[in-house]
Short mmCIF file of C-alpha atoms in Angstrom, two decimals:
data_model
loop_
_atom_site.label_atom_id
_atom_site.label_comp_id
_atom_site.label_asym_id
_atom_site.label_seq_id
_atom_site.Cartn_x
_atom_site.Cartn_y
_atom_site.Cartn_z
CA UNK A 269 80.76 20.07 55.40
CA UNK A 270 83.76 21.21 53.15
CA UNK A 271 85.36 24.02 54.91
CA UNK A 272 85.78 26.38 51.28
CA UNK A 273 83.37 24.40 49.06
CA UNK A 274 82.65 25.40 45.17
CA UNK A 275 81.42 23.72 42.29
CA UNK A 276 84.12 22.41 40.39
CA UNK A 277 82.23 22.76 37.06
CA UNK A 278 83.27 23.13 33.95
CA UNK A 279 80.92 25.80 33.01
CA UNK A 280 81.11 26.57 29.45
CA UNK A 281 80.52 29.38 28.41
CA UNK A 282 80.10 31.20 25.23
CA UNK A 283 82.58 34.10 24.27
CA UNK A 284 81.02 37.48 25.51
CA UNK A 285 78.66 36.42 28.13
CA UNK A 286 78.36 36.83 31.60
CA UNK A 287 79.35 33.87 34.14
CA UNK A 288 78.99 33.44 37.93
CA UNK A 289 79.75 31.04 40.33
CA UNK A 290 80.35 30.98 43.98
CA UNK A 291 82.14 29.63 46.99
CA UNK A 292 80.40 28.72 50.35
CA UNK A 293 82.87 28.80 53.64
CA UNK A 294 81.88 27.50 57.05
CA UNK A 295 83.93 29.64 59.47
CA UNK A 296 81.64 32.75 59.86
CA UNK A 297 84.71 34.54 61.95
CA UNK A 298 86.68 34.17 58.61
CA UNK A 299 87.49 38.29 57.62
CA UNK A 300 89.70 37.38 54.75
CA UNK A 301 88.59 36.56 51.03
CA UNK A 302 90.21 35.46 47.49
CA UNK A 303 89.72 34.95 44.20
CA UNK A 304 92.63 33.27 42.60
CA UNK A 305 93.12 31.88 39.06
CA UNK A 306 95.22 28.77 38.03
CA UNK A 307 95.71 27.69 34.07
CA UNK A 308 95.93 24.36 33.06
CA UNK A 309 99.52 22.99 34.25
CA UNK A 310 100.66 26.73 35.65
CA UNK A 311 100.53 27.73 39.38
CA UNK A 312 97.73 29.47 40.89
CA UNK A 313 97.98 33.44 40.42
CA UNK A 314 95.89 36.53 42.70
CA UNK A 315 92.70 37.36 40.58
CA UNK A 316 91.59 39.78 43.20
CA UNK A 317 90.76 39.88 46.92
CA UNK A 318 87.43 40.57 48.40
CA UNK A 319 85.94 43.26 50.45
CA UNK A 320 83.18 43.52 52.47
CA UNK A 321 81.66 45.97 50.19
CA UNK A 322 82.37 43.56 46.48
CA UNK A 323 84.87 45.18 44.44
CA UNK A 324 85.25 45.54 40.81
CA UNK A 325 88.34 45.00 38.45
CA UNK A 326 87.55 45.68 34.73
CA UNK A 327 85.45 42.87 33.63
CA UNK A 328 85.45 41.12 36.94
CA UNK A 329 83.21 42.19 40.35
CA UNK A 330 83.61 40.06 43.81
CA UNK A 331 80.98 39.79 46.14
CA UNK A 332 80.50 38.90 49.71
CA UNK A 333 77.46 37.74 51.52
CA UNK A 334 78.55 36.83 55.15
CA UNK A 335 74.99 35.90 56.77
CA UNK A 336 74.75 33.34 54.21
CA UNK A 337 79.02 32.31 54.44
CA UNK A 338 79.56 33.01 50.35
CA UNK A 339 81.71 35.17 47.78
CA UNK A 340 80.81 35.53 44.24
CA UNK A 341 82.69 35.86 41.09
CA UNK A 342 81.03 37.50 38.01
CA UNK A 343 82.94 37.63 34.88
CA UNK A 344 81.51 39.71 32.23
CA UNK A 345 82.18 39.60 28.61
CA UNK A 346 83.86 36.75 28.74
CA UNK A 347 86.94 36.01 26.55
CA UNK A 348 88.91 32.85 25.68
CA UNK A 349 91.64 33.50 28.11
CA UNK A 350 89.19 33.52 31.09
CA UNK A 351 89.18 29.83 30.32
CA UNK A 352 91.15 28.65 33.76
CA UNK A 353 90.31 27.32 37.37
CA UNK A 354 89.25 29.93 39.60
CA UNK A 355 89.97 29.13 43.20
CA UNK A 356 88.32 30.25 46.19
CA UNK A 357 90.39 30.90 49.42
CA UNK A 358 89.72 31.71 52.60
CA UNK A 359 91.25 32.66 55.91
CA UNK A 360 91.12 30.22 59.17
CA UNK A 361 90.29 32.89 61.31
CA UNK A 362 90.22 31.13 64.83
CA UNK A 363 93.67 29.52 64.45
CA UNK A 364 96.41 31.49 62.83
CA UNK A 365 96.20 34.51 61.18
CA UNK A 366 98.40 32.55 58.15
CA UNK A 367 96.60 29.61 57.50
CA UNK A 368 94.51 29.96 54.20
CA UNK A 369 91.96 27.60 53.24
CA UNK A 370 91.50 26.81 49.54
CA UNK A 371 88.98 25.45 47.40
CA UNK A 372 89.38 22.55 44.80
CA UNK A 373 88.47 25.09 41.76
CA UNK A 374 85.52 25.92 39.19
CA UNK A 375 86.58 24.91 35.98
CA UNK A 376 85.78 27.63 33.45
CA UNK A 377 85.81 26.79 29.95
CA UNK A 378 85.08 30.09 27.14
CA UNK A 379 83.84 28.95 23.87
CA UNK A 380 84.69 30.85 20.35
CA UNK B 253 107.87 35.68 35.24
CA UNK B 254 110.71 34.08 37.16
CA UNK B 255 109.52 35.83 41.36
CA UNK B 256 109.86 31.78 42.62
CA UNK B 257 111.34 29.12 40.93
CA UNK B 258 111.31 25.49 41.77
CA UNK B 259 113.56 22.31 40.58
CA UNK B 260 113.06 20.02 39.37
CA UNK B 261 109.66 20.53 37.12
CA UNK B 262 109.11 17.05 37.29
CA UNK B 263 110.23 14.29 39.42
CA UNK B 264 109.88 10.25 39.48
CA UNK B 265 111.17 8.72 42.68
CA UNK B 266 110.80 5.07 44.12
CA UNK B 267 109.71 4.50 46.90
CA UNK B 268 113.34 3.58 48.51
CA UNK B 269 114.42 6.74 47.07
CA UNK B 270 115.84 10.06 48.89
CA UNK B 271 115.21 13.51 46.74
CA UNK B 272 115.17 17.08 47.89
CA UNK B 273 112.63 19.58 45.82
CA UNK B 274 114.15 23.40 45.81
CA UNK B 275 112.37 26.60 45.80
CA UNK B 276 114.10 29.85 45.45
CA UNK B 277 112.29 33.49 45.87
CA UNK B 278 113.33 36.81 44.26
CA UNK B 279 110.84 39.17 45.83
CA UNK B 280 112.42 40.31 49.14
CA UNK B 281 109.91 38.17 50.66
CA UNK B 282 109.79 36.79 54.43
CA UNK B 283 107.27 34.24 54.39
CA UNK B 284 107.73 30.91 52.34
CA UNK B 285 105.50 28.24 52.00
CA UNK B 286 104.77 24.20 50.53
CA UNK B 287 101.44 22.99 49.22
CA UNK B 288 100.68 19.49 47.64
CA UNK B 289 98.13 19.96 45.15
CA UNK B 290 96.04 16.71 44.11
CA UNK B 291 94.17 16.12 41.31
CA UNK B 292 91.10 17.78 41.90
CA UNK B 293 91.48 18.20 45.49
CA UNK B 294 92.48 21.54 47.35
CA UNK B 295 95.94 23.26 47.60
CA UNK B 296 96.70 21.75 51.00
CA UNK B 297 99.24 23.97 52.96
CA UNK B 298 102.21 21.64 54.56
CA UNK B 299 104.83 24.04 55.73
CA UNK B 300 104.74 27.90 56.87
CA UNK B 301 108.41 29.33 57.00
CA UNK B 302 108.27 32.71 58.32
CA UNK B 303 112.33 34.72 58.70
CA UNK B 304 113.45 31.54 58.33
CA UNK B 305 111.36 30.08 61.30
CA UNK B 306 109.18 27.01 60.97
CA UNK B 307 105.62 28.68 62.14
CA UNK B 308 103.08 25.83 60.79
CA UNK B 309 103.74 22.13 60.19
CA UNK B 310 99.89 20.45 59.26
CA UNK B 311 100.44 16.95 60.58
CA UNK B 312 102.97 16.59 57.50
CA UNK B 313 104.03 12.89 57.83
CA UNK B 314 108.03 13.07 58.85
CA UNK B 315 108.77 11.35 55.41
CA UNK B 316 108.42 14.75 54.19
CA UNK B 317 110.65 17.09 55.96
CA UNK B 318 112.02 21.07 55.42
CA UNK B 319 114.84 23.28 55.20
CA UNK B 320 114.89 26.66 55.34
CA UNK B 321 118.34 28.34 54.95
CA UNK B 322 117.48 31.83 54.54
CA UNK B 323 114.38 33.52 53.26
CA UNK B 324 115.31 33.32 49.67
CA UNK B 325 115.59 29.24 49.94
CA UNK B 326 113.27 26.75 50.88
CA UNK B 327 113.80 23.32 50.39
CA UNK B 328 111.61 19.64 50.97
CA UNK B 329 113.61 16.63 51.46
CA UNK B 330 111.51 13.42 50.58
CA UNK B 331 112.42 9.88 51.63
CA UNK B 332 110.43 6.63 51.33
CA UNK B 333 107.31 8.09 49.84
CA UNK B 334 104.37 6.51 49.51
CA UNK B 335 102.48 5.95 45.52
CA UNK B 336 99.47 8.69 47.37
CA UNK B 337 102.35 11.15 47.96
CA UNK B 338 102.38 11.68 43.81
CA UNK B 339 101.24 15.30 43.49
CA UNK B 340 101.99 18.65 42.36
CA UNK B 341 104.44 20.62 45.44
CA UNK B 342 103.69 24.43 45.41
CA UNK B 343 106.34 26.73 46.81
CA UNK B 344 105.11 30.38 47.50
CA UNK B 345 106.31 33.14 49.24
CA UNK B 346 104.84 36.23 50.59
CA UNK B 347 106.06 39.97 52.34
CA UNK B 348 104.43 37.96 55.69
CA UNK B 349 102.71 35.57 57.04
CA UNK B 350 99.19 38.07 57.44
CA UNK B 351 96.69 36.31 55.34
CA UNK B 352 96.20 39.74 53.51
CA UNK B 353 99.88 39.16 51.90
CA UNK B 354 99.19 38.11 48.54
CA UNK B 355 101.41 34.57 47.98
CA UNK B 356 102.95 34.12 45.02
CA UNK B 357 103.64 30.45 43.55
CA UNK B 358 106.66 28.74 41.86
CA UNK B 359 105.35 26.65 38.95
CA UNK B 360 105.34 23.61 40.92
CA UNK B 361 107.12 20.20 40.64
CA UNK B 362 105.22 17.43 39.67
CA UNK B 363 106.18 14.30 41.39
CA UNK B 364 105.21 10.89 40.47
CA UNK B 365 106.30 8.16 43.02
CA UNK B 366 106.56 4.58 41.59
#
């Protein structure tokens, strides 16, 4: 088993409607959580972390189930520059407090 | 936004050939970092520089090897790569090496070995 493991996609989506995906980890002693987004040919960029209790940013809430090892992304009203990878990441909790894990990306695609 | 730059953008080396890949941070950061990014793999982390010290090394294969001069500069000197070596090389930085530092990335250099 992957240790960060998301579906790379693409979801396409239609402009203005709500998308989710999410991100299963292995390590259940992992504490920290990320959402980060990368455009095509650009370097990846913080969307937002995650806390135990989700969090929400504008158009974008973060969830995190730990007795099932997941986070969640919801996007709602989607707009064309949404369209990006989103990247999971997660800490390696048992080895060094540094050592972040990533996923390989959901491709997101927003339709006009 | 110009936080951490990296030269060259792109990069095509033989195999026989010896190139060095810069990055240079503007934040006031500690921490500095490489990833190789594949297509459609993971960022995979190579090198943790934290004040200058070397604090991670994942089983990077010696043809790849780092410099860190201060904590603004971070370099990867590359000799007799391999065609599977071709991949994007991430520099990022962060205040420290706590994974709830956000890490902020250069814009890569792509590399293409021949």
């Amino acid at each position: 088993r992957k240790e960060v493991e998301q579906d790379p996609g693409p979801f396409n989506v239609p402009e203005g409607a709500t998308v989710a995906f999410n991100c299963t980890y292995s390590n259940s002693a992992s504490q920290s959580f990320f959402w980060y987004r990368q455009d095509c040919r650009k370097e990846p960029k913080l969307l937002m972390s995650v806390y135990s209790s989700g969090n929400e940013d504008g158009r974008f809430t973060a969830q995190l189930n730990r007795a099932s090892q997941y986070i969640s992304l919801l996007i709602r009203d989607s707009k064309l520059s949404d369209s990006a990878t989103y990247l999971c990441v997660v800490n390696k909790a048992w080895d060094s407090n540094y050592q972040l894990i990533w996923g390989a990306g959901t491709k997101l695609i927003i339709k006009p | 936004e110009t936080g951490v730059t990296q030269t060259p953008r792109h990069l095509v080396m033989g195999m026989t050939n010896k190139k060095s890949l810069k990055c240079e941070q503007h934040l006031g950061h500690n921490a500095m970092y490489w990833y190789k990014q594949s297509a459609k793999k993971p960022l995979e982390l190579m090198f943790v520089y934290n004040f200058k010290e070397q604090t991670e090394n994942n089983s990077v294969p010696s043809r790849f090897s780092p410099e860190c001069p201060n904590s603004s500069h971070l370099f990867l000197h590359l000799h007799t790569l391999q065609p599977e070596d071709s991949a994007l090389y991430l520099c990022a930085s962060s205040h420290g090496t706590s994974e709830s530092y956000e890490q902020y990335f250069g814009p890569g250099t792509r590399l293409t070995v021949t």
